[in-house]
């Protein structure tokens, strides 16, 4: 039985960086780029949850594959959106529909 839930912020930036094999500065950059939003304590320290770890692990894997931050933002945003929500697929469909209408003129 886990001691804490998957959304409970318990890992400091140093611990999370070691778990992922990156520097704390990399985590700060990803936060600045809005790829992750860690919980903040009253003292303004970052705390990460288990779910944050899995998201960051995915970001690390994409980075190793050569995907840039803009691409990661699109991939992570698409992956984390619930089915049926407005996203990349809908935008693509909207543009395709516009092309079809313009093509019939």
PDB file of C-alpha atoms in Angstrom:
ATOM      1  CA  UNK A   1       0.000   0.000   0.000  1.00  0.00           C
ATOM      2  CA  UNK A   2       1.504   3.363  -1.030  1.00  0.00           C
ATOM      3  CA  UNK A   3       2.215   5.873   1.691  1.00  0.00           C
ATOM      4  CA  UNK A   4       1.042   8.772  -0.482  1.00  0.00           C
ATOM      5  CA  UNK A   5      -1.217   9.259  -3.495  1.00  0.00           C
ATOM      6  CA  UNK A   6       0.093   9.749  -7.046  1.00  0.00           C
ATOM      7  CA  UNK A   7      -0.828  13.454  -7.006  1.00  0.00           C
ATOM      8  CA  UNK A   8       0.671  14.220  -3.600  1.00  0.00           C
ATOM      9  CA  UNK A   9       3.740  16.475  -3.942  1.00  0.00           C
ATOM     10  CA  UNK A  10       6.559  14.842  -1.973  1.00  0.00           C
ATOM     11  CA  UNK A  11       9.767  14.955  -4.061  1.00  0.00           C
ATOM     12  CA  UNK A  12      12.106  17.952  -3.912  1.00  0.00           C
ATOM     13  CA  UNK A  13      13.698  19.276  -7.081  1.00  0.00           C
ATOM     14  CA  UNK A  14      17.026  17.660  -6.148  1.00  0.00           C
ATOM     15  CA  UNK A  15      15.471  14.242  -5.595  1.00  0.00           C
ATOM     16  CA  UNK A  16      13.422  14.470  -8.796  1.00  0.00           C
ATOM     17  CA  UNK A  17      16.480  15.538 -10.783  1.00  0.00           C
ATOM     18  CA  UNK A  18      18.454  12.533  -9.476  1.00  0.00           C
ATOM     19  CA  UNK A  19      15.595  10.140 -10.239  1.00  0.00           C
ATOM     20  CA  UNK A  20      15.453  11.417 -13.823  1.00  0.00           C
ATOM     21  CA  UNK A  21      19.193  11.791 -14.369  1.00  0.00           C
ATOM     22  CA  UNK A  22      18.986  15.513 -15.171  1.00  0.00           C
ATOM     23  CA  UNK A  23      20.107  18.636 -13.360  1.00  0.00           C
ATOM     24  CA  UNK A  24      17.732  20.739 -11.256  1.00  0.00           C
ATOM     25  CA  UNK A  25      18.342  23.531 -13.778  1.00  0.00           C
ATOM     26  CA  UNK A  26      16.770  21.396 -16.521  1.00  0.00           C
ATOM     27  CA  UNK A  27      13.640  20.983 -14.393  1.00  0.00           C
ATOM     28  CA  UNK A  28      13.521  24.757 -13.859  1.00  0.00           C
ATOM     29  CA  UNK A  29      13.782  25.329 -17.618  1.00  0.00           C
ATOM     30  CA  UNK A  30      10.964  22.875 -18.289  1.00  0.00           C
ATOM     31  CA  UNK A  31       8.876  24.656 -15.668  1.00  0.00           C
ATOM     32  CA  UNK A  32       9.604  28.026 -17.348  1.00  0.00           C
ATOM     33  CA  UNK A  33       8.570  26.469 -20.659  1.00  0.00           C
ATOM     34  CA  UNK A  34       5.261  25.358 -19.064  1.00  0.00           C
ATOM     35  CA  UNK A  35       5.948  21.644 -19.556  1.00  0.00           C
ATOM     36  CA  UNK A  36       5.502  20.971 -15.841  1.00  0.00           C
ATOM     37  CA  UNK A  37       4.016  22.877 -12.934  1.00  0.00           C
ATOM     38  CA  UNK A  38       5.310  21.595  -9.589  1.00  0.00           C
ATOM     39  CA  UNK A  39       3.557  22.345  -6.336  1.00  0.00           C
ATOM     40  CA  UNK A  40       5.082  25.170  -4.287  1.00  0.00           C
ATOM     41  CA  UNK A  41       5.459  25.085  -0.503  1.00  0.00           C
ATOM     42  CA  UNK A  42       4.891  28.100   1.720  1.00  0.00           C
ATOM     43  CA  UNK A  43       8.654  28.664   1.479  1.00  0.00           C
ATOM     44  CA  UNK A  44       8.324  28.620  -2.356  1.00  0.00           C
ATOM     45  CA  UNK A  45      10.212  25.313  -2.710  1.00  0.00           C
ATOM     46  CA  UNK A  46       9.197  23.035  -5.571  1.00  0.00           C
ATOM     47  CA  UNK A  47       7.663  19.666  -4.760  1.00  0.00           C
ATOM     48  CA  UNK A  48       6.867  17.028  -7.364  1.00  0.00           C
ATOM     49  CA  UNK A  49       4.363  14.180  -7.262  1.00  0.00           C
ATOM     50  CA  UNK A  50       4.574  10.664  -8.648  1.00  0.00           C
ATOM     51  CA  UNK A  51       2.417  11.776 -11.588  1.00  0.00           C
ATOM     52  CA  UNK A  52       4.867  14.634 -12.199  1.00  0.00           C
ATOM     53  CA  UNK A  53       7.639  12.019 -12.300  1.00  0.00           C
ATOM     54  CA  UNK A  54       5.880  10.061 -15.063  1.00  0.00           C
ATOM     55  CA  UNK A  55       5.259  13.234 -17.072  1.00  0.00           C
ATOM     56  CA  UNK A  56       8.900  14.289 -16.652  1.00  0.00           C
ATOM     57  CA  UNK A  57      10.082  10.795 -17.576  1.00  0.00           C
ATOM     58  CA  UNK A  58       8.143  11.133 -20.842  1.00  0.00           C
ATOM     59  CA  UNK A  59       9.688  14.575 -21.459  1.00  0.00           C
ATOM     60  CA  UNK A  60      13.166  13.097 -20.878  1.00  0.00           C
ATOM     61  CA  UNK A  61      12.480  10.303 -23.368  1.00  0.00           C
ATOM     62  CA  UNK A  62      11.268  12.754 -26.012  1.00  0.00           C
ATOM     63  CA  UNK A  63      14.313  14.960 -25.438  1.00  0.00           C
ATOM     64  CA  UNK A  64      16.623  11.956 -25.920  1.00  0.00           C
ATOM     65  CA  UNK A  65      14.814  11.236 -29.194  1.00  0.00           C
ATOM     66  CA  UNK A  66      15.680  14.741 -30.386  1.00  0.00           C
ATOM     67  CA  UNK A  67      12.270  16.381 -30.020  1.00  0.00           C
ATOM     68  CA  UNK A  68      12.564  20.108 -29.249  1.00  0.00           C
ATOM     69  CA  UNK A  69      10.583  21.858 -26.487  1.00  0.00           C
ATOM     70  CA  UNK A  70       7.886  23.124 -28.859  1.00  0.00           C
ATOM     71  CA  UNK A  71       7.377  19.595 -30.165  1.00  0.00           C
ATOM     72  CA  UNK A  72       7.294  18.184 -26.650  1.00  0.00           C
ATOM     73  CA  UNK A  73       4.661  20.753 -25.693  1.00  0.00           C
ATOM     74  CA  UNK A  74       2.477  19.608 -28.601  1.00  0.00           C
ATOM     75  CA  UNK A  75       2.976  15.898 -27.881  1.00  0.00           C
ATOM     76  CA  UNK A  76       2.451  16.179 -24.131  1.00  0.00           C
ATOM     77  CA  UNK A  77      -0.530  18.500 -24.606  1.00  0.00           C
ATOM     78  CA  UNK A  78      -2.109  16.092 -27.060  1.00  0.00           C
ATOM     79  CA  UNK A  79      -1.438  13.052 -24.888  1.00  0.00           C
ATOM     80  CA  UNK A  80      -2.795  14.651 -21.716  1.00  0.00           C
ATOM     81  CA  UNK A  81      -6.043  15.991 -23.218  1.00  0.00           C
ATOM     82  CA  UNK A  82      -9.163  13.928 -22.604  1.00  0.00           C
ATOM     83  CA  UNK A  83     -10.803  12.372 -25.643  1.00  0.00           C
ATOM     84  CA  UNK A  84     -13.139  14.761 -27.408  1.00  0.00           C
ATOM     85  CA  UNK A  85     -11.492  17.921 -26.107  1.00  0.00           C
ATOM     86  CA  UNK A  86     -10.306  20.706 -28.385  1.00  0.00           C
ATOM     87  CA  UNK A  87      -6.782  19.929 -29.478  1.00  0.00           C
ATOM     88  CA  UNK A  88      -4.414  19.418 -32.339  1.00  0.00           C
ATOM     89  CA  UNK A  89      -6.709  16.944 -34.101  1.00  0.00           C
ATOM     90  CA  UNK A  90      -9.635  19.342 -34.057  1.00  0.00           C
ATOM     91  CA  UNK A  91      -7.491  22.186 -35.315  1.00  0.00           C
ATOM     92  CA  UNK A  92      -6.270  19.986 -38.157  1.00  0.00           C
ATOM     93  CA  UNK A  93      -9.845  19.035 -39.026  1.00  0.00           C
ATOM     94  CA  UNK A  94     -10.921  22.667 -39.008  1.00  0.00           C
ATOM     95  CA  UNK A  95      -8.119  23.602 -41.418  1.00  0.00           C
ATOM     96  CA  UNK A  96      -8.894  20.650 -43.680  1.00  0.00           C
ATOM     97  CA  UNK A  97     -12.596  21.595 -43.729  1.00  0.00           C
ATOM     98  CA  UNK A  98     -11.669  25.134 -44.709  1.00  0.00           C
ATOM     99  CA  UNK A  99      -9.513  23.816 -47.531  1.00  0.00           C
ATOM    100  CA  UNK A 100     -12.324  21.633 -48.842  1.00  0.00           C
ATOM    101  CA  UNK A 101     -14.775  24.530 -48.804  1.00  0.00           C
ATOM    102  CA  UNK A 102     -12.292  26.809 -50.553  1.00  0.00           C
ATOM    103  CA  UNK A 103     -11.571  24.062 -53.083  1.00  0.00           C
ATOM    104  CA  UNK A 104     -15.266  23.878 -54.029  1.00  0.00           C
ATOM    105  CA  UNK A 105     -15.493  27.607 -54.806  1.00  0.00           C
TER     106      UNK A 105
END
